Amino acid sequence: MTYLPDFIRIRWQRPSLDPKTPSLALLSPEELTRVGDRGFIQARMLLRELAGELLFLDPAAVPLSATCPDCGGPHGQPRIPGLTVSLSHCAAAIVAVAALEGTVGVDVEPLGGTAERDAAIADVTGGGGIRHWTSVEAALKADGRGLRVDPRGVNVTRVSATVGDARYELWHPELAGDLQTTVAWRA
Ligand SMILES: CC(C)(COP(=O)(O)OP(=O)(O)OC[C@H]1O[C@@H](n2cnc3c(N)ncnc32)[C@H](O)[C@@H]1OP(=O)(O)O)[C@@H](O)C(=O)NCCC(=O)NCCS
Ligand SMILES: [Zn+2]
């Protein structure tokens, strides 16, 4: 079992959002423009709850923004003053992380994907598997540019990912047997 250091907090859920849930009241008007995207909405609510606990704020009062630098839309790197945070969602899980210091990124993918997915991952990682890919994505999300950076240029070991001159530490918490999750962090 991989344990995260105390300054990194993680929370996860299975996708389960009932779109009529009263907790939609937590969301900002900008977030509500994506209310049809359930993974997005559940991830934002999970992040607001986690950040609210750490900042001693009501989840609805957490000043969360995620403006895309390319188009201005509400789908960029999430930002909350006082923390660094990251989100990932797939068909099997919603994961939120928050770090009290440094810069953090997270990625979750289902284990046991299709042969096409595994071939695409092997192609983009130079023969790597799913953990290599979640390592690359977690590091590029901590970096903040995401896949604007060529993922082939990220150098990965089990415990680190290097993007240019920046070295990120990696952890692979075992949230459930069907998930591969990686957290990347840099001081
Ligand atoms: C970030 C990125 C690697 C995530 O890809 P993914 O594995 O398909 O999706 P995940 O569920 O793991 O992560 C998505 C979350 O990452 C976060 N995110 C988005 N851009 C990010 C960035 N540049 N850096 C860090 N986190 C980012 C968001 O919280 C997003 O959640 P949302 O879709 O609910 O808004 C990929 O979307 C990316 O590189 N985006 C930047 C390029 C881009 O999309 N530009 C848009 C131009 S209009
Ligand atoms: Zn955009």
JSON list of C-alpha atoms and ligand atoms in Angstrom, two decimals:
[
{"chain": "A", "resi": 1, "resn": "MET", "atom": "CA", "xyz": [0.00, 0.00, 0.00]},
{"chain": "A", "resi": 2, "resn": "THR", "atom": "CA", "xyz": [1.29, 3.46, -0.91]},
{"chain": "A", "resi": 3, "resn": "TYR", "atom": "CA", "xyz": [0.69, 6.19, 1.64]},
{"chain": "A", "resi": 4, "resn": "LEU", "atom": "CA", "xyz": [0.80, 9.83, 0.66]},
{"chain": "A", "resi": 5, "resn": "PRO", "atom": "CA", "xyz": [2.79, 12.29, 2.75]},
{"chain": "A", "resi": 6, "resn": "ASP", "atom": "CA", "xyz": [0.67, 14.20, 5.25]},
{"chain": "A", "resi": 7, "resn": "PHE", "atom": "CA", "xyz": [0.80, 17.44, 3.29]},
{"chain": "A", "resi": 8, "resn": "ILE", "atom": "CA", "xyz": [-1.07, 15.83, 0.36]},
{"chain": "A", "resi": 9, "resn": "ARG", "atom": "CA", "xyz": [-4.74, 14.97, 0.88]},
{"chain": "A", "resi": 10, "resn": "ILE", "atom": "CA", "xyz": [-6.70, 12.75, -1.50]},
{"chain": "A", "resi": 11, "resn": "ARG", "atom": "CA", "xyz": [-10.37, 11.96, -1.76]},
{"chain": "A", "resi": 12, "resn": "TRP", "atom": "CA", "xyz": [-12.18, 9.76, -4.23]},
{"chain": "A", "resi": 13, "resn": "GLN", "atom": "CA", "xyz": [-15.64, 8.45, -5.09]},
{"chain": "A", "resi": 14, "resn": "ARG", "atom": "CA", "xyz": [-17.32, 6.20, -7.58]},
{"chain": "A", "resi": 15, "resn": "PRO", "atom": "CA", "xyz": [-19.30, 8.17, -10.18]},
{"chain": "A", "resi": 16, "resn": "SER", "atom": "CA", "xyz": [-22.72, 8.40, -8.61]},
{"chain": "A", "resi": 17, "resn": "LEU", "atom": "CA", "xyz": [-24.10, 11.85, -9.09]},
{"chain": "A", "resi": 18, "resn": "ASP", "atom": "CA", "xyz": [-27.83, 12.24, -9.09]},
{"chain": "A", "resi": 19, "resn": "PRO", "atom": "CA", "xyz": [-28.28, 15.37, -11.21]},
{"chain": "A", "resi": 20, "resn": "LYS", "atom": "CA", "xyz": [-31.14, 16.48, -8.96]},
{"chain": "A", "resi": 21, "resn": "THR", "atom": "CA", "xyz": [-28.91, 16.50, -5.88]},
{"chain": "A", "resi": 22, "resn": "PRO", "atom": "CA", "xyz": [-29.43, 19.53, -3.64]},
{"chain": "A", "resi": 23, "resn": "SER", "atom": "CA", "xyz": [-25.64, 19.88, -3.34]},
{"chain": "A", "resi": 24, "resn": "LEU", "atom": "CA", "xyz": [-25.64, 21.46, -6.82]},
{"chain": "A", "resi": 25, "resn": "ALA", "atom": "CA", "xyz": [-26.20, 24.59, -4.75]},
{"chain": "A", "resi": 26, "resn": "LEU", "atom": "CA", "xyz": [-22.47, 24.40, -3.96]},
{"chain": "A", "resi": 27, "resn": "LEU", "atom": "CA", "xyz": [-21.55, 25.30, -7.51]},
{"chain": "A", "resi": 28, "resn": "SER", "atom": "CA", "xyz": [-20.78, 28.69, -8.99]},
{"chain": "A", "resi": 29, "resn": "PRO", "atom": "CA", "xyz": [-22.72, 30.01, -12.04]},
{"chain": "A", "resi": 30, "resn": "GLU", "atom": "CA", "xyz": [-19.64, 29.24, -14.18]},
{"chain": "A", "resi": 31, "resn": "GLU", "atom": "CA", "xyz": [-19.55, 25.64, -12.94]},
{"chain": "A", "resi": 32, "resn": "LEU", "atom": "CA", "xyz": [-23.26, 25.25, -13.56]},
{"chain": "A", "resi": 33, "resn": "THR", "atom": "CA", "xyz": [-22.66, 25.88, -17.28]},
{"chain": "A", "resi": 34, "resn": "ARG", "atom": "CA", "xyz": [-21.19, 22.35, -17.33]},
{"chain": "A", "resi": 35, "resn": "VAL", "atom": "CA", "xyz": [-23.92, 20.76, -15.28]},
{"chain": "A", "resi": 36, "resn": "GLY", "atom": "CA", "xyz": [-24.61, 18.14, -17.98]},
{"chain": "A", "resi": 37, "resn": "ASP", "atom": "CA", "xyz": [-21.11, 16.72, -17.52]},
{"chain": "A", "resi": 38, "resn": "ARG", "atom": "CA", "xyz": [-21.58, 14.56, -14.43]},
{"chain": "A", "resi": 39, "resn": "GLY", "atom": "CA", "xyz": [-17.94, 13.62, -13.89]},
{"chain": "A", "resi": 40, "resn": "PHE", "atom": "CA", "xyz": [-17.03, 17.29, -13.97]},
{"chain": "A", "resi": 41, "resn": "ILE", "atom": "CA", "xyz": [-19.75, 18.28, -11.52]},
{"chain": "A", "resi": 42, "resn": "GLN", "atom": "CA", "xyz": [-19.02, 15.48, -9.06]},
{"chain": "A", "resi": 43, "resn": "ALA", "atom": "CA", "xyz": [-15.29, 16.25, -9.22]},
{"chain": "A", "resi": 44, "resn": "ARG", "atom": "CA", "xyz": [-15.87, 19.93, -8.47]},
{"chain": "A", "resi": 45, "resn": "MET", "atom": "CA", "xyz": [-18.09, 19.08, -5.52]},
{"chain": "A", "resi": 46, "resn": "LEU", "atom": "CA", "xyz": [-15.53, 16.62, -4.15]},
{"chain": "A", "resi": 47, "resn": "LEU", "atom": "CA", "xyz": [-12.75, 19.20, -4.50]},
{"chain": "A", "resi": 48, "resn": "ARG", "atom": "CA", "xyz": [-14.85, 21.90, -2.82]},
{"chain": "A", "resi": 49, "resn": "GLU", "atom": "CA", "xyz": [-15.53, 19.59, 0.13]},
{"chain": "A", "resi": 50, "resn": "LEU", "atom": "CA", "xyz": [-11.86, 18.64, 0.51]},
{"chain": "A", "resi": 51, "resn": "ALA", "atom": "CA", "xyz": [-10.61, 22.22, 0.16]},
{"chain": "A", "resi": 52, "resn": "GLY", "atom": "CA", "xyz": [-13.35, 23.52, 2.45]},
{"chain": "A", "resi": 53, "resn": "GLU", "atom": "CA", "xyz": [-12.16, 21.21, 5.24]},
{"chain": "A", "resi": 54, "resn": "LEU", "atom": "CA", "xyz": [-8.54, 22.30, 4.81]},
{"chain": "A", "resi": 55, "resn": "LEU", "atom": "CA", "xyz": [-9.37, 26.02, 4.61]},
{"chain": "A", "resi": 56, "resn": "PHE", "atom": "CA", "xyz": [-12.15, 25.95, 7.23]},
{"chain": "A", "resi": 57, "resn": "LEU", "atom": "CA", "xyz": [-14.64, 27.24, 4.65]},
{"chain": "A", "resi": 58, "resn": "ASP", "atom": "CA", "xyz": [-18.07, 26.18, 3.61]},
{"chain": "A", "resi": 59, "resn": "PRO", "atom": "CA", "xyz": [-17.66, 24.19, 0.33]},
{"chain": "A", "resi": 60, "resn": "ALA", "atom": "CA", "xyz": [-19.79, 26.74, -1.56]},
{"chain": "A", "resi": 61, "resn": "ALA", "atom": "CA", "xyz": [-17.48, 29.54, -0.35]},
{"chain": "A", "resi": 62, "resn": "VAL", "atom": "CA", "xyz": [-14.26, 27.93, -1.61]},
{"chain": "A", "resi": 63, "resn": "PRO", "atom": "CA", "xyz": [-12.83, 30.34, -4.22]},
{"chain": "A", "resi": 64, "resn": "LEU", "atom": "CA", "xyz": [-12.29, 27.76, -6.97]},
{"chain": "A", "resi": 65, "resn": "SER", "atom": "CA", "xyz": [-11.48, 28.88, -10.51]},
{"chain": "A", "resi": 66, "resn": "ALA", "atom": "CA", "xyz": [-10.37, 26.85, -13.52]},
{"chain": "A", "resi": 67, "resn": "THR", "atom": "CA", "xyz": [-10.09, 29.25, -16.43]},
{"chain": "A", "resi": 68, "resn": "CYS", "atom": "CA", "xyz": [-8.65, 27.79, -19.63]},
{"chain": "A", "resi": 69, "resn": "PRO", "atom": "CA", "xyz": [-5.78, 30.04, -20.83]},
{"chain": "A", "resi": 70, "resn": "ASP", "atom": "CA", "xyz": [-6.60, 29.18, -24.46]},
{"chain": "A", "resi": 71, "resn": "CYS", "atom": "CA", "xyz": [-10.33, 29.91, -24.66]},
{"chain": "A", "resi": 72, "resn": "GLY", "atom": "CA", "xyz": [-11.37, 31.33, -21.27]},
{"chain": "A", "resi": 73, "resn": "GLY", "atom": "CA", "xyz": [-13.74, 28.38, -20.64]},
{"chain": "A", "resi": 74, "resn": "PRO", "atom": "CA", "xyz": [-14.19, 26.77, -17.19]},
{"chain": "A", "resi": 75, "resn": "HIS", "atom": "CA", "xyz": [-12.09, 23.67, -17.95]},
{"chain": "A", "resi": 76, "resn": "GLY", "atom": "CA", "xyz": [-8.50, 24.69, -17.15]},
{"chain": "A", "resi": 77, "resn": "GLN", "atom": "CA", "xyz": [-6.22, 23.84, -14.23]},
{"chain": "A", "resi": 78, "resn": "PRO", "atom": "CA", "xyz": [-8.21, 24.21, -10.99]},
{"chain": "A", "resi": 79, "resn": "ARG", "atom": "CA", "xyz": [-6.91, 26.89, -8.64]},
{"chain": "A", "resi": 80, "resn": "ILE", "atom": "CA", "xyz": [-7.74, 27.67, -5.01]},
{"chain": "A", "resi": 81, "resn": "PRO", "atom": "CA", "xyz": [-5.71, 30.35, -3.20]},
{"chain": "A", "resi": 82, "resn": "GLY", "atom": "CA", "xyz": [-3.82, 28.84, -0.26]},
{"chain": "A", "resi": 83, "resn": "LEU", "atom": "CA", "xyz": [-3.65, 25.32, -1.72]},
{"chain": "A", "resi": 84, "resn": "THR", "atom": "CA", "xyz": [-2.58, 23.57, -4.89]},
{"chain": "A", "resi": 85, "resn": "VAL", "atom": "CA", "xyz": [-5.18, 21.17, -6.18]},
{"chain": "A", "resi": 86, "resn": "SER", "atom": "CA", "xyz": [-5.83, 18.73, -9.00]},
{"chain": "A", "resi": 87, "resn": "LEU", "atom": "CA", "xyz": [-8.71, 16.64, -10.31]},
{"chain": "A", "resi": 88, "resn": "SER", "atom": "CA", "xyz": [-9.13, 13.55, -12.43]},
{"chain": "A", "resi": 89, "resn": "HIS", "atom": "CA", "xyz": [-12.22, 11.67, -13.48]},
{"chain": "A", "resi": 90, "resn": "CYS", "atom": "CA", "xyz": [-12.84, 8.59, -15.58]},
{"chain": "A", "resi": 91, "resn": "ALA", "atom": "CA", "xyz": [-15.75, 6.18, -16.00]},
{"chain": "A", "resi": 92, "resn": "ALA", "atom": "CA", "xyz": [-14.76, 4.32, -12.82]},
{"chain": "A", "resi": 93, "resn": "ALA", "atom": "CA", "xyz": [-13.69, 7.06, -10.38]},
{"chain": "A", "resi": 94, "resn": "ILE", "atom": "CA", "xyz": [-13.55, 10.71, -9.44]},
{"chain": "A", "resi": 95, "resn": "VAL", "atom": "CA", "xyz": [-10.37, 11.80, -7.60]},
{"chain": "A", "resi": 96, "resn": "ALA", "atom": "CA", "xyz": [-9.45, 15.13, -6.00]},
{"chain": "A", "resi": 97, "resn": "VAL", "atom": "CA", "xyz": [-6.13, 16.02, -4.37]},
{"chain": "A", "resi": 98, "resn": "ALA", "atom": "CA", "xyz": [-4.99, 19.08, -2.44]},
{"chain": "A", "resi": 99, "resn": "ALA", "atom": "CA", "xyz": [-1.48, 19.92, -1.25]},
{"chain": "A", "resi": 100, "resn": "LEU", "atom": "CA", "xyz": [-0.74, 22.31, 1.58]},
{"chain": "A", "resi": 101, "resn": "GLU", "atom": "CA", "xyz": [2.60, 23.21, -0.04]},
{"chain": "A", "resi": 102, "resn": "GLY", "atom": "CA", "xyz": [4.30, 22.74, -3.41]},
{"chain": "A", "resi": 103, "resn": "THR", "atom": "CA", "xyz": [2.52, 21.85, -6.65]},
{"chain": "A", "resi": 104, "resn": "VAL", "atom": "CA", "xyz": [0.37, 18.74, -7.11]},
{"chain": "A", "resi": 105, "resn": "GLY", "atom": "CA", "xyz": [-1.24, 16.78, -9.94]},
{"chain": "A", "resi": 106, "resn": "VAL", "atom": "CA", "xyz": [-3.34, 13.59, -10.05]},
{"chain": "A", "resi": 107, "resn": "ASP", "atom": "CA", "xyz": [-4.45, 11.16, -12.70]},
{"chain": "A", "resi": 108, "resn": "VAL", "atom": "CA", "xyz": [-6.72, 8.11, -12.43]},
{"chain": "A", "resi": 109, "resn": "GLU", "atom": "CA", "xyz": [-7.38, 5.54, -15.14]},
{"chain": "A", "resi": 110, "resn": "PRO", "atom": "CA", "xyz": [-9.25, 2.24, -15.10]},
{"chain": "A", "resi": 111, "resn": "LEU", "atom": "CA", "xyz": [-7.11, -0.88, -15.11]},
{"chain": "A", "resi": 112, "resn": "GLY", "atom": "CA", "xyz": [-8.10, -3.45, -17.70]},
{"chain": "A", "resi": 113, "resn": "GLY", "atom": "CA", "xyz": [-8.86, -1.02, -20.52]},
{"chain": "A", "resi": 114, "resn": "THR", "atom": "CA", "xyz": [-9.30, -1.97, -24.14]},
{"chain": "A", "resi": 115, "resn": "ALA", "atom": "CA", "xyz": [-6.47, -3.27, -26.31]},
{"chain": "A", "resi": 116, "resn": "GLU", "atom": "CA", "xyz": [-6.78, -0.06, -28.37]},
{"chain": "A", "resi": 117, "resn": "ARG", "atom": "CA", "xyz": [-6.23, 2.08, -25.30]},
{"chain": "A", "resi": 118, "resn": "ASP", "atom": "CA", "xyz": [-3.25, 0.05, -24.19]},
{"chain": "A", "resi": 119, "resn": "ALA", "atom": "CA", "xyz": [-1.75, 0.28, -27.70]},
{"chain": "A", "resi": 120, "resn": "ALA", "atom": "CA", "xyz": [-2.23, 4.06, -27.70]},
{"chain": "A", "resi": 121, "resn": "ILE", "atom": "CA", "xyz": [-0.55, 4.31, -24.28]},
{"chain": "A", "resi": 122, "resn": "ALA", "atom": "CA", "xyz": [2.35, 2.11, -25.41]},
{"chain": "A", "resi": 123, "resn": "ASP", "atom": "CA", "xyz": [2.73, 4.32, -28.48]},
{"chain": "A", "resi": 124, "resn": "VAL", "atom": "CA", "xyz": [2.84, 7.59, -26.57]},
{"chain": "A", "resi": 125, "resn": "THR", "atom": "CA", "xyz": [5.02, 6.26, -23.72]},
{"chain": "A", "resi": 126, "resn": "GLY", "atom": "CA", "xyz": [7.53, 4.38, -25.87]},
{"chain": "A", "resi": 127, "resn": "GLY", "atom": "CA", "xyz": [6.27, 0.96, -24.72]},
{"chain": "A", "resi": 128, "resn": "GLY", "atom": "CA", "xyz": [5.15, 1.96, -21.21]},
{"chain": "A", "resi": 129, "resn": "GLY", "atom": "CA", "xyz": [2.02, 0.69, -19.46]},
{"chain": "A", "resi": 130, "resn": "ILE", "atom": "CA", "xyz": [-0.84, 2.30, -17.63]},
{"chain": "A", "resi": 131, "resn": "ARG", "atom": "CA", "xyz": [1.23, 3.40, -14.60]},
{"chain": "A", "resi": 132, "resn": "HIS", "atom": "CA", "xyz": [3.69, 5.12, -16.90]},
{"chain": "A", "resi": 133, "resn": "TRP", "atom": "CA", "xyz": [0.79, 7.01, -18.48]},
{"chain": "A", "resi": 134, "resn": "THR", "atom": "CA", "xyz": [-0.83, 8.11, -15.19]},
{"chain": "A", "resi": 135, "resn": "SER", "atom": "CA", "xyz": [2.65, 9.24, -14.09]},
{"chain": "A", "resi": 136, "resn": "VAL", "atom": "CA", "xyz": [3.05, 11.40, -17.20]},
{"chain": "A", "resi": 137, "resn": "GLU", "atom": "CA", "xyz": [-0.43, 12.89, -16.87]},
{"chain": "A", "resi": 138, "resn": "ALA", "atom": "CA", "xyz": [-0.11, 13.59, -13.14]},
{"chain": "A", "resi": 139, "resn": "ALA", "atom": "CA", "xyz": [3.22, 15.38, -13.70]},
{"chain": "A", "resi": 140, "resn": "LEU", "atom": "CA", "xyz": [1.88, 17.43, -16.64]},
{"chain": "A", "resi": 141, "resn": "LYS", "atom": "CA", "xyz": [-1.16, 18.43, -14.56]},
{"chain": "A", "resi": 142, "resn": "ALA", "atom": "CA", "xyz": [1.10, 19.51, -11.70]},
{"chain": "A", "resi": 143, "resn": "ASP", "atom": "CA", "xyz": [3.13, 21.45, -14.29]},
{"chain": "A", "resi": 144, "resn": "GLY", "atom": "CA", "xyz": [-0.11, 23.15, -15.36]},
{"chain": "A", "resi": 145, "resn": "ARG", "atom": "CA", "xyz": [0.33, 22.89, -19.12]},
{"chain": "A", "resi": 146, "resn": "GLY", "atom": "CA", "xyz": [-1.16, 19.42, -19.41]},
{"chain": "A", "resi": 147, "resn": "LEU", "atom": "CA", "xyz": [-0.91, 17.86, -22.86]},
{"chain": "A", "resi": 148, "resn": "ARG", "atom": "CA", "xyz": [0.24, 21.14, -24.38]},
{"chain": "A", "resi": 149, "resn": "VAL", "atom": "CA", "xyz": [3.60, 19.54, -23.47]},
{"chain": "A", "resi": 150, "resn": "ASP", "atom": "CA", "xyz": [4.60, 16.53, -25.59]},
{"chain": "A", "resi": 151, "resn": "PRO", "atom": "CA", "xyz": [4.09, 13.54, -23.24]},
{"chain": "A", "resi": 152, "resn": "ARG", "atom": "CA", "xyz": [6.89, 11.67, -25.01]},
{"chain": "A", "resi": 153, "resn": "GLY", "atom": "CA", "xyz": [9.35, 14.14, -23.47]},
{"chain": "A", "resi": 154, "resn": "VAL", "atom": "CA", "xyz": [8.45, 13.26, -19.86]},
{"chain": "A", "resi": 155, "resn": "ASN", "atom": "CA", "xyz": [11.02, 10.98, -18.23]},
{"chain": "A", "resi": 156, "resn": "VAL", "atom": "CA", "xyz": [9.38, 8.51, -15.83]},
{"chain": "A", "resi": 157, "resn": "THR", "atom": "CA", "xyz": [10.63, 6.14, -13.12]},
{"chain": "A", "resi": 158, "resn": "ARG", "atom": "CA", "xyz": [8.49, 4.49, -10.45]},
{"chain": "A", "resi": 159, "resn": "VAL", "atom": "CA", "xyz": [9.18, 7.37, -8.04]},
{"chain": "A", "resi": 160, "resn": "SER", "atom": "CA", "xyz": [9.75, 10.40, -10.28]},
{"chain": "A", "resi": 161, "resn": "ALA", "atom": "CA", "xyz": [8.72, 12.17, -13.47]},
{"chain": "A", "resi": 162, "resn": "THR", "atom": "CA", "xyz": [10.90, 14.85, -15.03]},
{"chain": "A", "resi": 163, "resn": "VAL", "atom": "CA", "xyz": [9.42, 17.59, -17.24]},
{"chain": "A", "resi": 164, "resn": "GLY", "atom": "CA", "xyz": [12.22, 19.75, -18.65]},
{"chain": "A", "resi": 165, "resn": "ASP", "atom": "CA", "xyz": [14.31, 20.67, -15.59]},
{"chain": "A", "resi": 166, "resn": "ALA", "atom": "CA", "xyz": [11.49, 20.04, -13.10]},
{"chain": "A", "resi": 167, "resn": "ARG", "atom": "CA", "xyz": [11.48, 16.75, -11.16]},
{"chain": "A", "resi": 168, "resn": "TYR", "atom": "CA", "xyz": [8.21, 15.61, -9.62]},
{"chain": "A", "resi": 169, "resn": "GLU", "atom": "CA", "xyz": [7.97, 12.96, -6.90]},
{"chain": "A", "resi": 170, "resn": "LEU", "atom": "CA", "xyz": [5.39, 10.25, -7.58]},
{"chain": "A", "resi": 171, "resn": "TRP", "atom": "CA", "xyz": [3.09, 8.13, -5.44]},
{"chain": "A", "resi": 172, "resn": "HIS", "atom": "CA", "xyz": [0.69, 5.44, -6.70]},
{"chain": "A", "resi": 173, "resn": "PRO", "atom": "CA", "xyz": [-2.02, 5.11, -4.03]},
{"chain": "A", "resi": 174, "resn": "GLU", "atom": "CA", "xyz": [-4.09, 1.92, -4.35]},
{"chain": "A", "resi": 175, "resn": "LEU", "atom": "CA", "xyz": [-7.58, 3.39, -4.09]},
{"chain": "A", "resi": 176, "resn": "ALA", "atom": "CA", "xyz": [-9.27, 0.24, -5.45]},
{"chain": "A", "resi": 177, "resn": "GLY", "atom": "CA", "xyz": [-8.27, -2.89, -7.32]},
{"chain": "A", "resi": 178, "resn": "ASP", "atom": "CA", "xyz": [-9.63, -1.67, -10.66]},
{"chain": "A", "resi": 179, "resn": "LEU", "atom": "CA", "xyz": [-7.89, 1.73, -10.65]},
{"chain": "A", "resi": 180, "resn": "GLN", "atom": "CA", "xyz": [-4.43, 3.05, -11.41]},
{"chain": "A", "resi": 181, "resn": "THR", "atom": "CA", "xyz": [-3.86, 6.37, -9.67]},
{"chain": "A", "resi": 182, "resn": "THR", "atom": "CA", "xyz": [-0.74, 8.53, -9.60]},
{"chain": "A", "resi": 183, "resn": "VAL", "atom": "CA", "xyz": [-0.07, 11.68, -7.60]},
{"chain": "A", "resi": 184, "resn": "ALA", "atom": "CA", "xyz": [2.82, 13.94, -8.70]},
{"chain": "A", "resi": 185, "resn": "TRP", "atom": "CA", "xyz": [4.23, 16.63, -6.43]},
{"chain": "A", "resi": 186, "resn": "ARG", "atom": "CA", "xyz": [7.08, 19.12, -6.48]},
{"chain": "A", "resi": 187, "resn": "ALA", "atom": "CA", "xyz": [8.22, 21.47, -3.71]},
{"chain": "B", "resi": 1, "resn": "LIG", "atom": "C1", "xyz": [-5.34, 18.19, -18.30]},
{"chain": "B", "resi": 1, "resn": "LIG", "atom": "C2", "xyz": [-5.42, 17.00, -19.23]},
{"chain": "B", "resi": 1, "resn": "LIG", "atom": "C3", "xyz": [-4.07, 16.33, -19.30]},
{"chain": "B", "resi": 1, "resn": "LIG", "atom": "C4", "xyz": [-6.48, 16.07, -18.60]},
{"chain": "B", "resi": 1, "resn": "LIG", "atom": "O1", "xyz": [-6.84, 15.04, -19.41]},
{"chain": "B", "resi": 1, "resn": "LIG", "atom": "P1", "xyz": [-7.72, 13.74, -19.05]},
{"chain": "B", "resi": 1, "resn": "LIG", "atom": "O2", "xyz": [-6.83, 12.65, -18.58]},
{"chain": "B", "resi": 1, "resn": "LIG", "atom": "O3", "xyz": [-8.55, 13.51, -20.23]},
{"chain": "B", "resi": 1, "resn": "LIG", "atom": "O4", "xyz": [-8.74, 14.11, -17.90]},
{"chain": "B", "resi": 1, "resn": "LIG", "atom": "P2", "xyz": [-8.71, 14.01, -16.32]},
{"chain": "B", "resi": 1, "resn": "LIG", "atom": "O5", "xyz": [-10.07, 13.68, -15.91]},
{"chain": "B", "resi": 1, "resn": "LIG", "atom": "O6", "xyz": [-7.62, 13.15, -15.80]},
{"chain": "B", "resi": 1, "resn": "LIG", "atom": "O7", "xyz": [-8.38, 15.50, -15.89]},
{"chain": "B", "resi": 1, "resn": "LIG", "atom": "C5", "xyz": [-9.26, 16.52, -16.25]},
{"chain": "B", "resi": 1, "resn": "LIG", "atom": "C6", "xyz": [-9.09, 17.66, -15.27]},
{"chain": "B", "resi": 1, "resn": "LIG", "atom": "O8", "xyz": [-7.77, 18.19, -15.31]},
{"chain": "B", "resi": 1, "resn": "LIG", "atom": "C7", "xyz": [-7.84, 19.56, -14.94]},
{"chain": "B", "resi": 1, "resn": "LIG", "atom": "N1", "xyz": [-7.07, 20.32, -15.92]},
{"chain": "B", "resi": 1, "resn": "LIG", "atom": "C8", "xyz": [-7.45, 20.79, -17.12]},
{"chain": "B", "resi": 1, "resn": "LIG", "atom": "N2", "xyz": [-6.42, 21.43, -17.71]},
{"chain": "B", "resi": 1, "resn": "LIG", "atom": "C9", "xyz": [-5.37, 21.35, -16.86]},
{"chain": "B", "resi": 1, "resn": "LIG", "atom": "C10", "xyz": [-4.04, 21.82, -16.90]},
{"chain": "B", "resi": 1, "resn": "LIG", "atom": "N3", "xyz": [-3.55, 22.51, -17.95]},
{"chain": "B", "resi": 1, "resn": "LIG", "atom": "N4", "xyz": [-3.23, 21.55, -15.87]},
{"chain": "B", "resi": 1, "resn": "LIG", "atom": "C11", "xyz": [-3.69, 20.86, -14.80]},
{"chain": "B", "resi": 1, "resn": "LIG", "atom": "N5", "xyz": [-4.96, 20.39, -14.69]},
{"chain": "B", "resi": 1, "resn": "LIG", "atom": "C12", "xyz": [-5.78, 20.63, -15.72]},
{"chain": "B", "resi": 1, "resn": "LIG", "atom": "C13", "xyz": [-9.30, 19.95, -14.89]},
{"chain": "B", "resi": 1, "resn": "LIG", "atom": "O9", "xyz": [-9.70, 19.96, -13.55]},
{"chain": "B", "resi": 1, "resn": "LIG", "atom": "C14", "xyz": [-9.97, 18.82, -15.62]},
{"chain": "B", "resi": 1, "resn": "LIG", "atom": "O10", "xyz": [-11.24, 18.54, -15.13]},
{"chain": "B", "resi": 1, "resn": "LIG", "atom": "P3", "xyz": [-12.53, 19.00, -15.98]},
{"chain": "B", "resi": 1, "resn": "LIG", "atom": "O11", "xyz": [-12.40, 18.36, -17.33]},
{"chain": "B", "resi": 1, "resn": "LIG", "atom": "O12", "xyz": [-13.65, 18.45, -15.18]},
{"chain": "B", "resi": 1, "resn": "LIG", "atom": "O13", "xyz": [-12.50, 20.49, -16.05]},
{"chain": "B", "resi": 1, "resn": "LIG", "atom": "C15", "xyz": [-5.84, 17.43, -20.66]},
{"chain": "B", "resi": 1, "resn": "LIG", "atom": "O14", "xyz": [-7.20, 17.75, -20.68]},
{"chain": "B", "resi": 1, "resn": "LIG", "atom": "C16", "xyz": [-5.06, 18.64, -21.12]},
{"chain": "B", "resi": 1, "resn": "LIG", "atom": "O15", "xyz": [-3.86, 18.57, -21.34]},
{"chain": "B", "resi": 1, "resn": "LIG", "atom": "N6", "xyz": [-5.68, 19.80, -21.28]},
{"chain": "B", "resi": 1, "resn": "LIG", "atom": "C17", "xyz": [-4.96, 21.00, -21.70]},
{"chain": "B", "resi": 1, "resn": "LIG", "atom": "C18", "xyz": [-5.08, 21.23, -23.19]},
{"chain": "B", "resi": 1, "resn": "LIG", "atom": "C19", "xyz": [-6.48, 21.63, -23.53]},
{"chain": "B", "resi": 1, "resn": "LIG", "atom": "O16", "xyz": [-7.41, 20.91, -23.36]},
{"chain": "B", "resi": 1, "resn": "LIG", "atom": "N7", "xyz": [-6.69, 22.80, -23.97]},
{"chain": "B", "resi": 1, "resn": "LIG", "atom": "C20", "xyz": [-8.04, 23.24, -24.21]},
{"chain": "B", "resi": 1, "resn": "LIG", "atom": "C21", "xyz": [-8.06, 24.29, -25.22]},
{"chain": "B", "resi": 1, "resn": "LIG", "atom": "S1", "xyz": [-9.70, 24.94, -25.40]},
{"chain": "B", "resi": 2, "resn": "ZN", "atom": "ZN", "xyz": [-10.25, 25.91, -23.48]}
]
